[in-house]
């Protein structure tokens, strides 16, 4: 980790004292190097891996329930033939916000819980909007701005864009990942599902307030190249799920051991830069 002072003067730091003090921290420091007004800090990798996996911050079931109530407006519909790409994006944002609150342990209020569609004053109301409205002291709510999606002739509605992405994912599966499956209903359902998932990733990979331009094929390709992309994410998710599923079956058959407790794992074996990057960046 690099720490840089805003001042141009040289930093004066007792490196050994910092290392000694960090021994009781959740992430102890193994080395420190001062260079001018910058400090390079190296964490103890083994402890960092063990601490992160022990905390399991990504595991929503481990979180305490939050007493605060939240109501996120429901998606307007999933009839992809009739909704625009802008509304499709807004619906994805609504669903994602709701899942984030659920993961955070908040109490989610459903539309069916409302009386006469009125939001109680003790419930935080989240609205996804395309244009900011004037604050209302009578009915307070939180607005999340969703940018518009500029579309062309080939992507006038969500169904057209999903089909376009389904075709892309089919070609990628054939040529990049070597998918060889007979043309069946199962394959068509798989490709359709991949198309929907790819469209969701496309909408979420851009900052929610920014405009997404998919008026031309060139703009669509430019949007896909700004991140790892849907094919990378979906393929690796499927690969990890397959590995975990296979391991679970082998454990049931007595052909493999269960994953040991965190305290029994030797994290000193993780010495590759990519392994640390997975923990530090993600």
Coordinates of C-alpha atoms in Angstrom, one line a residue, residues 1-193:
X1 CA 0.0 0.0 0.0
X2 CA 1.3 3.5 -0.9
X3 CA 0.7 6.4 1.4
X4 CA 1.6 9.8 0.1
X5 CA 1.7 13.1 2.0
X6 CA 0.2 16.2 0.5
X7 CA 3.1 18.2 1.8
X8 CA 6.3 18.2 -0.2
X9 CA 8.5 17.9 2.9
X10 CA 10.1 14.5 3.7
X11 CA 8.2 12.2 6.0
X12 CA 9.8 11.3 9.3
X13 CA 8.6 7.9 10.6
X14 CA 9.8 5.3 13.0
X15 CA 9.3 2.2 10.9
X16 CA 10.1 -0.3 13.5
X17 CA 7.8 1.3 16.1
X18 CA 4.9 1.2 13.5
X19 CA 5.6 -2.4 12.8
X20 CA 5.6 -3.3 16.5
X21 CA 2.4 -1.3 17.2
X22 CA 0.6 -3.0 14.3
X23 CA 1.1 -6.5 15.8
X24 CA -2.2 -6.2 17.6
X25 CA -4.0 -4.8 14.6
X26 CA -6.3 -6.9 12.4
X27 CA -3.9 -6.3 9.6
X28 CA -0.3 -6.2 11.0
X29 CA 2.4 -4.6 8.9
X30 CA 5.4 -6.7 7.9
X31 CA 7.6 -3.9 6.3
X32 CA 7.7 -0.2 5.8
X33 CA 9.8 1.9 3.4
X34 CA 9.9 5.7 3.5
X35 CA 10.9 7.5 0.3
X36 CA 10.6 11.3 0.5
X37 CA 7.0 12.2 1.2
X38 CA 5.8 8.7 0.4
X39 CA 5.6 5.5 2.4
X40 CA 5.3 2.0 1.1
X41 CA 3.6 -0.4 3.5
X42 CA 3.5 -4.1 3.2
X43 CA 0.9 -6.0 5.2
X44 CA 1.5 -9.5 6.6
X45 CA -0.1 -11.5 3.8
X46 CA -0.9 -14.7 5.8
X47 CA -2.7 -12.7 8.5
X48 CA -4.5 -10.5 5.9
X49 CA -5.9 -13.6 4.1
X50 CA -7.0 -15.2 7.3
X51 CA -8.6 -12.0 8.7
X52 CA -10.5 -11.3 5.5
X53 CA -11.8 -14.9 5.2
X54 CA -12.7 -15.1 8.9
X55 CA -14.7 -11.8 8.8
X56 CA -16.7 -13.0 5.7
X57 CA -17.9 -9.5 5.0
X58 CA -19.6 -10.6 1.8
X59 CA -21.8 -13.1 3.6
X60 CA -25.1 -11.4 4.3
X61 CA -26.3 -14.1 6.6
X62 CA -23.6 -13.2 9.1
X63 CA -24.8 -9.6 9.4
X64 CA -26.9 -8.2 12.1
X65 CA -30.4 -7.1 11.1
X66 CA -30.7 -3.3 10.7
X67 CA -33.9 -1.9 12.4
X68 CA -34.2 0.8 9.7
X69 CA -36.9 0.1 7.2
X70 CA -36.5 0.7 3.5
X71 CA -38.9 0.8 0.6
X72 CA -37.5 0.6 -2.9
X73 CA -40.0 1.2 -5.6
X74 CA -40.7 -1.9 -7.6
X75 CA -39.6 -2.3 -11.3
X76 CA -42.1 -1.0 -13.7
X77 CA -42.4 -4.4 -15.5
X78 CA -40.4 -7.1 -17.3
X79 CA -42.2 -7.0 -20.7
X80 CA -39.0 -6.4 -22.7
X81 CA -40.9 -5.9 -25.9
X82 CA -42.6 -2.8 -24.6
X83 CA -40.1 -1.1 -22.2
X84 CA -37.4 1.2 -23.4
X85 CA -33.7 0.6 -22.7
X86 CA -33.8 3.6 -20.3
X87 CA -36.6 2.0 -18.3
X88 CA -34.8 -1.4 -18.5
X89 CA -31.7 0.3 -17.0
X90 CA -33.8 1.9 -14.3
X91 CA -35.5 -1.4 -13.4
X92 CA -32.1 -3.1 -13.0
X93 CA -30.9 -0.2 -10.8
X94 CA -34.1 -0.6 -8.6
X95 CA -33.5 -4.3 -8.2
X96 CA -29.8 -3.8 -7.5
X97 CA -30.4 -1.2 -4.8
X98 CA -33.0 -3.4 -3.1
X99 CA -30.5 -6.3 -3.1
X100 CA -27.8 -4.1 -1.6
X101 CA -30.1 -3.1 1.3
X102 CA -31.1 -6.7 1.8
X103 CA -27.4 -7.7 1.9
X104 CA -26.8 -4.9 4.4
X105 CA -29.4 -6.3 6.8
X106 CA -32.0 -3.6 6.4
X107 CA -35.7 -4.4 6.8
X108 CA -37.2 -4.3 3.4
X109 CA -40.8 -3.0 3.1
X110 CA -42.7 -4.5 0.1
X111 CA -45.4 -2.8 -1.8
X112 CA -47.9 -5.3 -0.5
X113 CA -47.0 -4.1 3.0
X114 CA -48.2 -0.6 2.3
X115 CA -51.6 0.7 3.2
X116 CA -53.3 2.7 0.4
X117 CA -49.8 2.9 -1.2
X118 CA -48.7 5.4 1.5
X119 CA -45.1 5.2 2.7
X120 CA -45.0 5.4 6.5
X121 CA -42.8 8.2 8.0
X122 CA -40.4 5.7 9.6
X123 CA -39.6 4.0 6.2
X124 CA -36.8 5.3 4.0
X125 CA -38.3 5.7 0.5
X126 CA -35.9 5.1 -2.4
X127 CA -36.9 6.4 -5.9
X128 CA -35.0 5.9 -9.1
X129 CA -35.6 8.9 -11.3
X130 CA -34.4 10.3 -14.6
X131 CA -34.6 13.9 -13.5
X132 CA -34.2 15.5 -10.1
X133 CA -37.3 16.8 -8.5
X134 CA -37.7 19.6 -6.0
X135 CA -37.3 18.4 -2.4
X136 CA -40.7 17.8 -0.7
X137 CA -40.9 18.3 3.0
X138 CA -44.3 16.6 3.0
X139 CA -43.2 13.3 1.4
X140 CA -39.4 13.0 1.9
X141 CA -37.6 10.4 -0.1
X142 CA -34.2 9.6 -1.5
X143 CA -33.7 10.0 -5.2
X144 CA -31.2 8.0 -7.2
X145 CA -30.6 9.5 -10.6
X146 CA -30.5 7.1 -13.5
X147 CA -29.0 8.3 -16.8
X148 CA -30.8 7.7 -20.1
X149 CA -29.8 5.1 -22.7
X150 CA -29.5 6.4 -26.2
X151 CA -30.7 3.8 -28.7
X152 CA -30.8 3.3 -32.4
X153 CA -32.9 1.4 -34.9
X154 CA -31.5 -2.0 -33.8
X155 CA -32.1 -1.4 -30.1
X156 CA -35.4 0.4 -29.8
X157 CA -36.6 -1.7 -26.9
X158 CA -35.1 -4.0 -24.3
X159 CA -36.0 -7.2 -26.1
X160 CA -34.0 -6.1 -29.2
X161 CA -30.9 -5.3 -27.1
X162 CA -31.2 -8.6 -25.2
X163 CA -31.4 -10.6 -28.4
X164 CA -28.4 -8.7 -29.8
X165 CA -26.4 -9.6 -26.7
X166 CA -27.7 -13.2 -26.8
X167 CA -26.3 -13.5 -30.3
X168 CA -23.0 -12.0 -29.1
X169 CA -22.8 -14.4 -26.1
X170 CA -23.5 -17.4 -28.4
X171 CA -20.7 -16.5 -30.7
X172 CA -18.3 -15.9 -27.8
X173 CA -19.3 -19.3 -26.2
X174 CA -18.6 -21.0 -29.5
X175 CA -15.4 -19.4 -30.5
X176 CA -13.7 -18.3 -27.3
X177 CA -14.8 -21.0 -24.8
X178 CA -15.4 -23.9 -27.2
X179 CA -19.0 -24.5 -26.4
X180 CA -20.2 -27.5 -28.4
X181 CA -23.9 -28.2 -27.7
X182 CA -26.5 -29.4 -30.2
X183 CA -29.1 -26.9 -31.2
X184 CA -31.8 -27.7 -28.7
X185 CA -34.4 -25.9 -26.6
X186 CA -32.0 -26.1 -23.7
X187 CA -29.3 -24.3 -25.7
X188 CA -31.8 -21.6 -26.8
X189 CA -32.8 -21.1 -23.2
X190 CA -29.2 -20.9 -22.1
X191 CA -28.4 -18.3 -24.8
X192 CA -31.4 -16.2 -23.9
X193 CA -30.5 -16.3 -20.3

